């Protein structure tokens, strides 16, 4: 698949999407956002893809909105959010396959929001997270106001947002923003090990788990319980369920097919 501002590759059940504007620290243009959205949707529909990795080319994950790009920028920034940023965040969070963010460097502004929209984050020791918006007189977008307080609590989210100061990968780990912190040279290796592990999992059940978790963040317990019951019926109808049970009884590793 041909893209201008991202790279897309599929290998051994893992699709890797690489933000590819390293000279501007992978700053986000409408083209990049739309290509990224298309790549996620393509990976979502491709039965050969069972896990997706999102990372950045060069020394940054993403520096957020491209502040030099005036294409398509209007007086209403909400137009840009509705046309580019919000659809991407929605696609990522509703796509029923695991997404791992391999955070290779700074994730600022909307780049931080996109990192937070991944299901897991594995960060290099060179990574940092900046809610950069207030530094340029804007408010947090791309889901940051939703994701961040749920991960780190209101007070820390508020402080990050009003100061626009960077949070190191080490602090991000202490605060629960990332799953794993790794030496920079090992980021690809550790991320691929995780991606291969998830790609060998019961993909349908993992996707439904993501759907249930996202729903449970918004509804009362009774509703979450009922939703779990409904989704469990779907999971139980997959071939991976009897395979998982058979593998347990036969004391062997399950050979999940993802459907
Ligand atoms: O506008 C809309 O569409 C609405 C949506 C808004 C959502 C948002 O994301 S708002 C927040 C936008 N992002 C920022 O405010 C962050 C701006 N960048 C920085 O603060 C710093 O660059 C970093 C802290 C991320 C990294 O600092 P450092 O010192 O490692 O690198 P640098 O020297 O500042 O940047 C390197 C190059 O990347 C430089 O280009 P040059 O001078 O070598 O030609 C710099 O201009 C460029 N760059 C960095 N960030 C952006 C950027 N170019 C365009 N847009 C950027 N956001």
XYZ file of N, CA and C and ligand atoms in Angstrom:
834
model
N 0.847 -1.197 0.000
C 0.000 0.000 0.000
C 0.888 1.254 0.000
N 0.579 2.216 -0.879
C 1.423 3.407 -1.027
C 0.911 4.565 -0.176
N 1.757 5.076 0.679
C 1.415 6.258 1.477
C 2.542 7.286 1.311
N 2.219 8.568 1.558
C 3.238 9.617 1.464
C 3.914 9.914 2.798
N 3.137 9.889 3.893
C 3.666 10.413 5.159
C 3.710 9.376 6.280
N 3.332 8.158 5.936
C 3.506 7.058 6.896
C 4.097 5.869 6.140
N 4.594 4.899 6.887
C 4.983 3.616 6.301
C 4.023 2.577 6.854
N 3.709 1.573 6.031
C 2.802 0.520 6.475
C 3.376 -0.817 6.027
N 3.567 -1.715 6.973
C 4.121 -3.026 6.623
C 3.458 -4.095 7.475
N 3.232 -5.257 6.865
C 2.636 -6.378 7.598
C 3.607 -7.552 7.560
N 3.880 -8.121 8.729
C 4.755 -9.286 8.797
C 4.327 -10.168 9.967
N 4.177 -11.438 9.702
C 3.845 -12.422 10.756
C 2.670 -11.984 11.630
N 1.598 -11.497 11.008
C 0.398 -11.139 11.758
C 0.455 -9.769 12.413
N 1.567 -9.053 12.259
C 1.713 -7.739 12.903
C 1.815 -6.647 11.831
N 0.911 -5.670 11.890
C 1.007 -4.504 11.006
C 1.754 -3.408 11.758
N 2.745 -2.826 11.119
C 3.468 -1.707 11.743
C 3.201 -0.438 10.952
N 2.691 0.575 11.657
C 2.445 1.884 11.061
C 3.513 2.823 11.628
N 4.297 3.439 10.735
C 5.366 4.339 11.177
C 5.079 5.756 10.686
N 4.937 6.688 11.616
C 4.770 8.097 11.245
C 6.085 8.537 10.630
N 6.038 9.065 9.405
C 7.290 9.203 8.655
C 7.534 10.628 8.150
N 7.636 11.572 9.112
C 8.049 12.937 8.784
C 9.147 13.344 9.778
N 10.253 12.598 9.787
C 11.231 12.773 10.870
C 11.810 14.178 10.975
N 11.921 14.913 9.828
C 12.529 16.250 9.894
C 11.710 17.198 10.766
N 10.395 17.008 10.808
C 9.550 17.865 11.656
C 9.062 17.088 12.885
N 9.847 16.097 13.287
C 9.511 15.259 14.455
C 8.126 14.632 14.306
N 7.828 14.192 13.074
C 6.551 13.531 12.773
C 5.348 14.397 13.166
N 5.485 15.702 12.911
C 4.354 16.606 13.147
C 3.197 16.182 12.245
N 1.994 16.426 12.744
C 0.802 15.852 12.119
C 0.173 16.807 11.108
N 0.060 16.340 9.882
C -0.675 17.071 8.841
C -1.986 16.335 8.595
N -2.888 16.969 7.853
C -4.136 16.285 7.496
C -3.836 15.031 6.679
N -2.838 15.134 5.783
C -2.483 13.958 4.978
C -2.056 12.814 5.885
N -1.168 13.116 6.834
C -0.689 12.058 7.730
C -1.840 11.460 8.540
N -2.703 12.328 9.061
C -3.807 11.826 9.895
C -4.738 10.923 9.085
N -5.026 11.356 7.846
C -5.933 10.551 7.006
C -5.274 9.236 6.594
N -3.968 9.300 6.287
C -3.274 8.066 5.915
C -3.226 7.097 7.094
N -2.991 7.657 8.274
C -2.933 6.826 9.470
C -4.288 6.158 9.725
N -5.336 6.938 9.574
C -6.689 6.406 9.756
C -6.945 5.271 8.758
N -6.537 5.505 7.502
C -6.739 4.491 6.455
C -5.931 3.220 6.769
N -4.714 3.418 7.249
C -3.862 2.260 7.566
C -4.475 1.438 8.698
N -4.966 2.114 9.733
C -5.602 1.375 10.835
C -6.825 0.612 10.325
N -7.624 1.272 9.479
C -8.835 0.600 8.967
C -8.450 -0.609 8.103
N -7.398 -0.441 7.298
C -6.934 -1.550 6.461
C -6.489 -2.719 7.343
N -5.728 -2.410 8.382
C -5.265 -3.456 9.305
C -6.447 -4.107 10.015
N -7.453 -3.287 10.330
C -8.639 -3.818 11.011
C -9.376 -4.835 10.158
N -9.410 -4.579 8.835
C -10.170 -5.467 7.927
C -9.351 -6.674 7.486
N -8.033 -6.604 7.592
C -7.164 -7.663 7.061
C -7.087 -8.832 8.047
N -7.638 -10.006 7.677
C -7.597 -11.127 8.621
C -6.181 -11.594 8.944
N -5.226 -11.221 8.078
C -3.832 -11.616 8.341
C -3.210 -10.770 9.448
N -3.840 -9.648 9.795
C -3.301 -8.766 10.837
C -4.001 -9.052 12.162
N -3.210 -9.345 13.184
C -3.806 -9.668 14.494
C -3.266 -8.773 15.609
N -2.370 -7.877 15.270
C -1.889 -6.864 16.224
C -1.286 -5.721 15.409
N -1.380 -4.500 15.931
C -0.871 -3.337 15.195
C 0.109 -2.577 16.100
N 1.219 -2.181 15.508
C 2.210 -1.372 16.228
C 2.236 0.009 15.592
N 2.208 1.044 16.422
C 2.324 2.425 15.933
C 3.593 3.033 16.512
N 4.437 3.584 15.639
C 5.684 4.185 16.116
C 6.055 5.373 15.235
N 7.163 6.024 15.570
C 7.591 7.193 14.795
C 8.973 6.969 14.194
N 9.215 7.539 13.040
C 10.531 7.480 12.403
C 11.438 8.550 13.021
N 12.688 8.214 13.243
C 13.634 9.215 13.749
C 13.598 9.341 15.263
N 13.860 10.548 15.750
C 14.054 10.706 17.204
C 12.776 11.054 17.967
N 11.640 11.205 17.262
C 10.390 11.551 17.951
C 9.293 10.536 17.631
N 8.338 10.448 18.548
C 7.101 9.728 18.199
C 6.256 10.686 17.362
N 5.870 11.805 17.933
C 5.213 12.874 17.172
C 5.164 14.155 17.993
N 5.472 15.287 17.331
C 5.459 16.599 18.004
C 4.086 17.258 17.942
N 3.056 16.480 17.574
C 1.706 17.050 17.554
C 1.412 17.761 16.252
N 0.372 18.589 16.259
C -0.057 19.266 15.027
C 1.098 20.000 14.384
N 1.192 19.914 13.053
C 2.249 20.628 12.330
C 1.935 22.117 12.365
N 2.711 22.849 13.173
C 2.426 24.271 13.380
C 2.891 25.121 12.201
N 3.632 24.488 11.263
C 4.075 25.235 10.072
C 3.138 25.018 8.894
N 2.246 24.074 9.021
C 1.380 23.694 7.908
C 0.062 24.461 7.983
N -0.146 25.348 7.029
C -1.381 26.136 7.063
C -2.440 25.544 6.119
N -2.080 24.465 5.422
C -3.047 23.826 4.536
C -4.251 23.376 5.347
N -5.384 23.674 4.888
C -6.648 23.237 5.497
C -6.885 23.837 6.888
N -5.959 24.713 7.387
C -6.227 25.318 8.695
C -7.173 26.492 8.496
N -8.242 26.499 9.227
C -9.213 27.585 9.124
C -9.304 28.252 10.485
N -10.121 29.288 10.568
C -10.304 29.959 11.853
C -10.876 28.982 12.878
N -11.631 28.013 12.389
C -12.200 27.021 13.296
C -11.300 25.803 13.365
N -10.508 25.711 14.425
C -9.665 24.519 14.573
C -10.533 23.281 14.763
N -11.782 23.513 15.207
C -12.675 22.357 15.387
C -12.879 21.619 14.062
N -12.799 22.356 12.937
C -12.939 21.687 11.633
C -11.830 20.646 11.465
N -10.593 21.053 11.825
C -9.453 20.130 11.690
C -9.607 18.950 12.646
N -10.076 19.245 13.857
C -10.244 18.150 14.826
C -11.293 17.162 14.332
N -12.416 17.720 13.841
C -13.497 16.821 13.397
C -13.126 16.063 12.130
N -12.291 16.693 11.283
C -11.976 16.059 9.993
C -10.804 15.084 10.083
N -9.854 15.354 10.988
C -8.635 14.537 10.970
C -8.308 13.827 12.275
N -8.277 14.585 13.358
C -7.816 14.023 14.630
C -8.862 13.091 15.257
N -10.099 13.607 15.369
C -11.115 12.815 16.072
C -11.437 11.497 15.369
N -11.553 11.496 14.017
C -11.800 10.198 13.363
C -10.682 9.190 13.628
N -9.426 9.665 13.660
C -8.312 8.735 13.907
C -8.405 8.139 15.316
N -8.652 8.996 16.305
C -8.754 8.492 17.690
C -9.926 7.519 17.795
N -11.041 7.837 17.134
C -12.203 6.943 17.171
C -11.870 5.614 16.498
N -11.209 5.675 15.349
C -10.831 4.432 14.663
C -9.951 3.571 15.561
N -8.961 4.199 16.196
C -8.029 3.426 17.030
C -8.734 2.761 18.210
N -9.650 3.495 18.838
C -10.257 2.959 20.059
C -11.388 1.980 19.768
N -11.952 2.038 18.554
C -13.037 1.094 18.233
C -12.541 -0.096 17.412
N -11.301 -0.037 16.939
C -10.748 -1.127 16.137
C -10.513 -2.334 17.049
N -11.110 -3.472 16.685
C -11.096 -4.606 17.621
C -9.868 -5.501 17.431
N -8.719 -4.863 17.438
C -7.439 -5.567 17.455
C -6.512 -4.765 18.364
N -5.586 -5.439 19.058
C -4.713 -4.686 19.962
C -3.765 -3.751 19.225
N -3.608 -2.541 19.774
C -2.670 -1.558 19.214
C -1.600 -1.274 20.270
N -0.344 -1.483 19.886
C 0.777 -1.178 20.788
C 1.469 0.082 20.284
N 1.609 1.072 21.139
C 2.394 2.250 20.792
C 3.844 2.002 21.203
N 4.737 2.051 20.220
C 6.179 1.941 20.536
C 6.688 3.373 20.568
N 6.799 3.927 21.767
C 7.051 5.364 21.909
C 8.566 5.579 21.922
N 9.064 5.985 20.756
C 10.511 6.037 20.522
C 11.142 7.368 20.929
N 10.339 8.385 21.203
C 10.881 9.701 21.548
C 9.747 10.578 22.063
N 9.881 11.869 21.845
C 8.884 12.783 22.404
C 7.499 12.571 21.761
N 6.482 12.615 22.604
C 5.084 12.565 22.142
C 4.425 13.828 22.697
N 4.203 14.818 21.825
C 3.721 16.125 22.296
C 2.374 16.465 21.677
N 1.573 17.234 22.415
C 0.294 17.709 21.895
C -0.574 16.544 21.428
N -1.104 16.679 20.196
C -1.946 15.606 19.664
C -1.147 14.319 19.502
N 0.180 14.429 19.374
C 1.022 13.227 19.321
C 0.943 12.461 20.631
N 0.811 13.193 21.735
C 0.634 12.559 23.042
C -0.748 11.910 23.108
N -1.763 12.611 22.586
C -3.123 12.050 22.565
C -3.166 10.740 21.786
N -2.479 10.710 20.643
C -2.467 9.490 19.816
C -1.742 8.362 20.554
N -0.652 8.707 21.247
C 0.054 7.681 22.036
C -0.870 7.117 23.119
N -1.640 7.996 23.749
C -2.535 7.553 24.826
C -3.699 6.721 24.293
N -4.024 6.888 23.011
C -5.140 6.129 22.414
C -4.750 4.693 22.084
N -3.448 4.390 22.115
C -3.021 3.000 21.907
C -3.458 2.167 23.119
N -3.589 0.861 22.926
C -4.038 0.006 24.037
C -2.921 -0.262 25.038
N -1.691 -0.292 24.543
C -0.510 -0.469 25.390
C 0.553 0.492 24.902
N 1.405 0.932 25.789
C 2.545 1.749 25.383
C 3.823 1.117 25.921
N 4.768 0.894 24.992
C 6.106 0.467 25.392
C 7.014 1.635 25.029
N 7.677 2.194 26.030
C 8.418 3.438 25.790
C 9.912 3.219 25.936
N 10.650 3.837 25.033
C 12.105 3.905 25.152
C 12.439 4.873 26.286
N 13.608 4.686 26.865
C 14.048 5.614 27.915
C 14.212 7.033 27.362
N 14.246 7.167 26.020
C 14.348 8.502 25.407
C 12.979 9.144 25.196
N 11.913 8.437 25.518
C 10.560 8.982 25.290
C 10.233 10.040 26.341
N 9.362 10.953 25.956
C 8.781 11.886 26.927
C 7.382 12.242 26.437
N 6.584 12.744 27.356
C 5.181 13.042 27.053
C 4.909 14.491 27.432
N 4.386 15.259 26.471
C 4.136 16.682 26.739
C 2.705 17.019 26.319
N 1.935 17.504 27.276
C 0.629 18.074 26.945
C 0.912 19.519 26.526
N 1.404 19.668 25.281
C 2.000 20.934 24.836
C 0.983 22.049 24.567
N -0.280 21.692 24.574
C -1.318 22.603 24.061
C -1.305 23.987 24.724
N -1.259 24.023 26.061
C -1.361 25.330 26.722
C -0.137 26.190 26.417
N 0.970 25.542 26.014
C 2.170 26.293 25.626
C 1.930 27.188 24.423
N 0.934 26.826 23.597
C 0.607 27.680 22.442
C -0.813 28.250 22.565
N -1.346 28.213 23.778
C -2.645 28.864 24.003
C -3.845 28.050 23.562
N -3.663 26.710 23.483
C -4.806 25.860 23.116
C -5.193 24.973 24.295
N -6.258 24.249 24.118
C -6.657 23.282 25.144
C -6.320 21.874 24.639
N -6.156 20.902 25.541
C -5.830 19.544 25.109
C -6.927 18.969 24.212
N -6.476 18.257 23.157
C -7.451 17.617 22.262
C -7.000 16.205 21.940
N -7.590 15.642 20.899
C -7.265 14.273 20.471
C -7.438 13.261 21.604
N -8.409 13.522 22.460
C -8.755 12.556 23.510
C -7.952 12.691 24.787
N -7.006 13.646 24.841
C -6.162 13.753 26.041
C -6.985 13.985 27.306
N -8.044 14.814 27.214
C -8.827 15.098 28.430
C -9.569 13.846 28.905
N -9.778 12.907 27.996
C -10.489 11.663 28.355
C -9.512 10.616 28.873
N -8.408 10.417 28.127
C -7.479 9.341 28.477
C -6.656 9.659 29.727
N -6.098 10.857 29.752
C -5.057 11.133 30.749
C -5.546 11.066 32.202
N -6.676 11.715 32.572
C -7.087 11.602 33.976
C -7.442 10.173 34.367
N -7.896 9.370 33.385
C -8.194 7.966 33.696
C -6.912 7.184 33.985
N -5.812 7.600 33.369
C -4.543 6.879 33.588
C -3.802 7.385 34.810
N -3.766 8.711 34.984
C -2.865 9.259 36.012
C -3.610 9.988 37.130
N -4.926 10.157 36.996
C -5.695 10.912 37.986
C -5.790 12.381 37.589
N -6.787 13.053 38.159
C -7.093 14.433 37.763
C -5.929 15.385 38.032
N -5.355 15.299 39.244
C -4.360 16.299 39.651
C -3.129 16.267 38.735
N -2.636 15.055 38.438
C -1.454 14.955 37.571
C -1.791 15.376 36.143
N -2.982 14.974 35.685
C -3.399 15.358 34.327
C -3.495 16.878 34.240
N -4.110 17.483 35.257
C -4.268 18.939 35.265
C -2.908 19.632 35.220
N -1.986 19.145 36.056
C -0.665 19.778 36.114
C 0.055 19.654 34.770
N 0.007 18.458 34.167
C 0.644 18.288 32.849
C 0.046 19.248 31.831
N -1.278 19.413 31.909
C -1.976 20.209 30.887
C -1.753 21.709 31.064
N -1.710 22.180 32.305
C -1.573 23.635 32.483
C -0.114 24.102 32.451
N 0.828 23.169 32.700
C 2.241 23.582 32.649
C 2.855 23.322 31.280
N 2.326 22.339 30.528
C 2.909 21.918 29.238
C 4.357 21.481 29.406
N 4.687 20.982 30.596
C 6.064 20.524 30.825
C 6.196 19.042 30.481
N 7.406 18.628 30.025
C 7.571 17.217 29.664
C 7.591 16.293 30.873
N 7.022 15.110 30.683
C 7.072 14.039 31.679
C 8.018 12.980 31.113
N 9.007 12.584 31.882
C 9.964 11.591 31.385
C 9.297 10.225 31.303
N 9.952 9.329 30.561
C 9.419 7.959 30.441
C 9.376 7.296 31.817
N 10.370 7.582 32.647
C 10.411 6.988 33.993
C 9.208 7.439 34.826
N 8.934 8.753 34.796
C 7.763 9.257 35.532
C 6.477 8.694 34.930
N 6.445 8.632 33.593
C 5.241 8.090 32.925
C 4.981 6.662 33.393
N 6.054 5.901 33.603
C 5.850 4.536 34.092
C 5.335 4.543 35.530
N 5.942 5.404 36.369
C 5.479 5.478 37.775
C 4.013 5.894 37.838
N 3.577 6.738 36.911
C 2.209 7.256 36.916
C 1.207 6.347 36.194
N 1.680 5.268 35.582
C 0.764 4.341 34.912
C 0.384 4.744 33.499
N 1.200 5.624 32.884
C 0.897 6.026 31.492
C 1.447 5.036 30.480
N 2.475 4.294 30.882
C 3.063 3.326 29.954
C 3.111 1.956 30.617
N 3.163 0.916 29.782
C 3.215 -0.443 30.317
C 4.637 -0.867 30.644
N 5.571 -0.529 29.728
C 6.955 -0.984 29.915
C 7.916 0.104 29.461
N 9.003 0.218 30.195
C 10.076 1.163 29.873
C 11.302 0.339 29.513
N 11.881 0.597 28.333
C 12.981 -0.259 27.880
C 14.143 0.605 27.389
N 15.373 0.053 27.425
C 16.500 0.783 26.824
C 16.183 1.064 25.357
N 16.613 2.241 24.883
C 16.237 2.659 23.529
C 16.569 1.589 22.486
N 17.753 0.989 22.600
C 18.197 0.013 21.589
C 17.315 -1.234 21.571
N 16.560 -1.448 22.641
C 15.728 -2.664 22.700
C 14.258 -2.417 22.389
N 13.916 -1.165 22.020
C 12.494 -0.842 21.828
C 11.836 -1.721 20.758
N 12.482 -1.847 19.605
C 11.881 -2.620 18.514
C 11.742 -4.086 18.913
N 12.804 -4.623 19.483
C 12.807 -6.046 19.853
C 11.715 -6.360 20.893
N 11.644 -5.531 21.938
C 10.657 -5.782 22.995
C 9.234 -5.584 22.442
N 9.059 -4.532 21.627
C 7.720 -4.276 21.068
C 7.292 -5.442 20.181
N 8.211 -5.928 19.337
C 7.843 -7.037 18.443
C 7.539 -8.309 19.227
N 8.268 -8.523 20.312
C 7.984 -9.706 21.140
C 6.558 -9.611 21.687
N 6.181 -8.416 22.152
C 4.812 -8.226 22.643
C 3.792 -8.375 21.501
N 4.121 -7.772 20.355
C 3.182 -7.817 19.221
C 2.989 -9.253 18.753
N 4.077 -10.018 18.681
C 3.957 -11.417 18.245
C 3.134 -12.222 19.244
N 3.351 -11.921 20.515
C 2.575 -12.631 21.548
C 1.067 -12.345 21.387
N 0.737 -11.056 21.220
C -0.685 -10.705 21.081
C -1.248 -11.228 19.755
N -0.412 -11.229 18.695
C -0.872 -11.708 17.382
C -1.144 -13.210 17.401
N -0.568 -13.918 18.359
C -0.807 -15.360 18.476
C -1.983 -15.648 19.407
N -2.636 -14.604 19.879
C -3.730 -14.762 20.840
C -5.069 -14.988 20.154
N -6.122 -15.152 20.949
C -7.473 -15.314 20.401
C -8.002 -13.937 19.970
N -7.677 -13.551 18.749
C -7.869 -12.167 18.284
C -9.286 -11.647 18.516
N -10.278 -12.507 18.216
C -11.673 -12.050 18.389
C -11.940 -11.730 19.866
N -11.487 -12.614 20.743
C -11.700 -12.373 22.187
C -10.924 -11.140 22.651
N -9.722 -10.943 22.127
C -8.953 -9.751 22.525
C -9.656 -8.479 22.047
N -10.199 -8.532 20.834
C -10.930 -7.378 20.300
C -12.179 -7.080 21.123
N -12.882 -8.144 21.518
C -14.087 -7.958 22.335
C -13.714 -7.459 23.735
N -12.555 -7.893 24.226
C -12.068 -7.393 25.530
C -11.875 -5.881 25.461
N -11.276 -5.435 24.344
C -11.053 -3.995 24.151
C -12.404 -3.265 24.117
N -13.371 -3.852 23.401
C -14.691 -3.219 23.311
C -15.340 -3.137 24.701
N -15.243 -4.239 25.462
C -15.862 -4.270 26.794
C -15.202 -3.251 27.733
N -13.867 -3.167 27.678
C -13.151 -2.219 28.549
C -13.540 -0.782 28.228
N -13.592 -0.470 26.930
C -13.938 0.901 26.531
C -15.355 1.259 26.956
N -16.261 0.292 26.851
C -17.641 0.534 27.290
C -17.690 0.694 28.819
N -16.955 -0.181 29.516
C -17.024 -0.188 30.983
C -16.516 1.121 31.590
N -15.648 1.839 30.845
C -15.146 3.133 31.348
C -16.262 4.166 31.438
N -17.377 3.915 30.757
C -18.405 4.959 30.645
C -19.730 4.614 31.311
N -19.900 3.354 31.754
C -21.234 2.945 32.202
C -21.201 2.404 33.628
N -22.382 2.336 34.293
C -22.433 1.756 35.637
C -22.130 0.245 35.611
N -21.781 -0.309 36.765
C -21.395 -1.725 36.857
C -22.455 -2.659 36.284
N -23.735 -2.391 36.597
C -24.791 -3.310 36.115
C -24.783 -3.381 34.587
N -24.573 -2.246 33.933
C -24.532 -2.228 32.460
C -23.297 -2.969 31.951
N -22.168 -2.774 32.660
C -20.935 -3.452 32.249
C -21.084 -4.960 32.382
N -21.746 -5.384 33.447
C -21.957 -6.831 33.645
C -22.787 -7.416 32.506
N -23.869 -6.723 32.126
C -24.725 -7.206 31.048
C -23.964 -7.223 29.724
N -23.138 -6.189 29.506
C -22.373 -6.125 28.247
C -21.355 -7.272 28.189
N -20.718 -7.557 29.331
C -19.793 -8.704 29.385
C -20.522 -9.988 29.008
N -21.730 -10.139 29.527
C -22.495 -11.369 29.237
C -22.769 -11.490 27.741
N -23.157 -10.361 27.123
C -23.460 -10.395 25.680
C -22.211 -10.710 24.855
N -21.104 -10.062 25.196
C -19.877 -10.279 24.409
C -19.303 -11.676 24.642
N -19.557 -12.219 25.857
C -19.046 -13.570 26.127
C -19.681 -14.598 25.194
N -20.939 -14.368 24.831
C -21.601 -15.273 23.870
C -20.876 -15.258 22.533
N -20.457 -14.048 22.124
C -19.759 -13.939 20.828
C -18.411 -14.664 20.916
N -17.683 -14.422 22.021
C -16.369 -15.067 22.178
C -16.516 -16.586 22.210
N -17.562 -17.036 22.881
C -17.747 -18.488 23.038
C -18.090 -19.182 21.727
N -18.535 -18.402 20.735
C -18.865 -18.995 19.425
C -17.646 -19.053 18.489
N -16.491 -18.543 18.940
C -15.305 -18.615 18.079
C -14.671 -20.001 18.186
N -13.907 -20.355 17.148
C -13.175 -21.633 17.168
C -12.078 -21.599 18.236
N -11.629 -20.403 18.596
C -10.549 -20.302 19.580
C -10.991 -20.739 20.981
N -12.292 -20.656 21.277
C -12.749 -21.052 22.619
C -12.585 -22.571 22.828
N -13.185 -23.423 21.964
C -12.945 -24.860 22.188
C -11.469 -25.247 22.085
N -10.727 -24.551 21.224
C -9.292 -24.820 21.127
C -8.592 -24.496 22.457
N -8.973 -23.374 23.070
C -8.367 -22.987 24.346
C -8.668 -24.010 25.434
N -9.909 -24.481 25.465
C -10.307 -25.464 26.487
C -9.592 -26.795 26.229
N -9.565 -27.223 24.947
C -8.903 -28.494 24.597
C -7.427 -28.437 24.970
N -6.792 -27.314 24.667
C -5.366 -27.166 24.978
C -5.134 -27.265 26.486
N -6.034 -26.651 27.257
C -5.890 -26.726 28.716
C -5.989 -28.184 29.178
N -7.015 -28.883 28.676
C -7.245 -30.259 29.129
C -6.120 -31.193 28.685
N -5.549 -30.887 27.512
C -4.459 -31.744 26.984
C -3.083 -31.277 27.454
N -3.085 -30.275 28.332
C -1.829 -29.748 28.899
C -0.837 -29.338 27.810
N -1.330 -28.573 26.835
C -0.454 -28.055 25.768
C -0.785 -26.589 25.540
N 0.051 -25.912 24.717
C -0.214 -24.511 24.391
C -1.345 -24.432 23.372
N -2.273 -23.480 23.515
C -3.341 -23.360 22.506
C -2.788 -22.853 21.183
N -3.404 -23.319 20.106
C -3.041 -22.836 18.772
C -4.200 -21.975 18.264
N -4.234 -20.731 18.737
C -5.344 -19.850 18.386
C -5.225 -19.396 16.940
N -6.374 -19.348 16.255
C -6.392 -18.916 14.850
C -6.877 -17.473 14.713
N -7.465 -16.948 15.775
C -7.902 -15.557 15.724
C -9.349 -15.381 15.301
N -10.070 -16.485 15.144
C -11.498 -16.373 14.771
C -12.308 -17.437 15.471
O -3.600 23.106 14.606
C -4.457 22.225 14.605
O -4.630 21.517 13.594
C -5.263 21.938 15.852
C -4.724 20.803 16.629
C -3.820 20.978 17.634
C -3.228 19.811 18.338
C -1.811 19.988 18.823
O -1.064 19.053 18.736
S -1.319 21.482 19.480
C 0.355 21.177 20.010
C 1.340 21.299 18.867
N 2.674 20.881 19.251
C 3.485 21.640 19.987
O 3.160 22.715 20.447
C 4.906 21.115 20.202
C 5.891 21.941 19.398
N 7.229 21.354 19.457
C 8.013 21.453 20.542
O 7.636 21.973 21.579
C 9.388 20.877 20.429
O 9.728 20.787 19.066
C 9.529 19.485 21.071
C 9.475 19.628 22.600
C 8.466 18.527 20.596
C 10.918 18.904 20.706
O 11.920 19.843 21.010
P 13.412 19.662 20.428
O 14.230 20.744 21.013
O 13.844 18.248 20.647
O 13.279 19.820 18.845
P 13.072 21.195 18.023
O 14.403 21.753 17.677
O 12.119 22.080 18.705
O 12.372 20.648 16.686
C 13.100 19.994 15.651
C 12.475 20.402 14.333
O 11.108 19.940 14.312
C 12.421 21.917 14.157
O 12.545 22.195 12.789
P 13.828 22.978 12.201
O 13.967 24.244 12.985
O 14.973 22.024 12.450
O 13.525 23.179 10.752
C 11.030 22.261 14.623
O 10.516 23.450 14.088
C 10.255 21.060 14.084
N 9.005 20.883 14.839
C 8.890 20.476 16.114
N 7.592 20.439 16.453
C 6.909 20.845 15.377
C 7.807 21.119 14.334
N 7.396 21.525 13.143
C 6.060 21.712 12.942
N 5.151 21.473 13.898
C 5.536 21.028 15.122
N 4.588 20.734 16.056
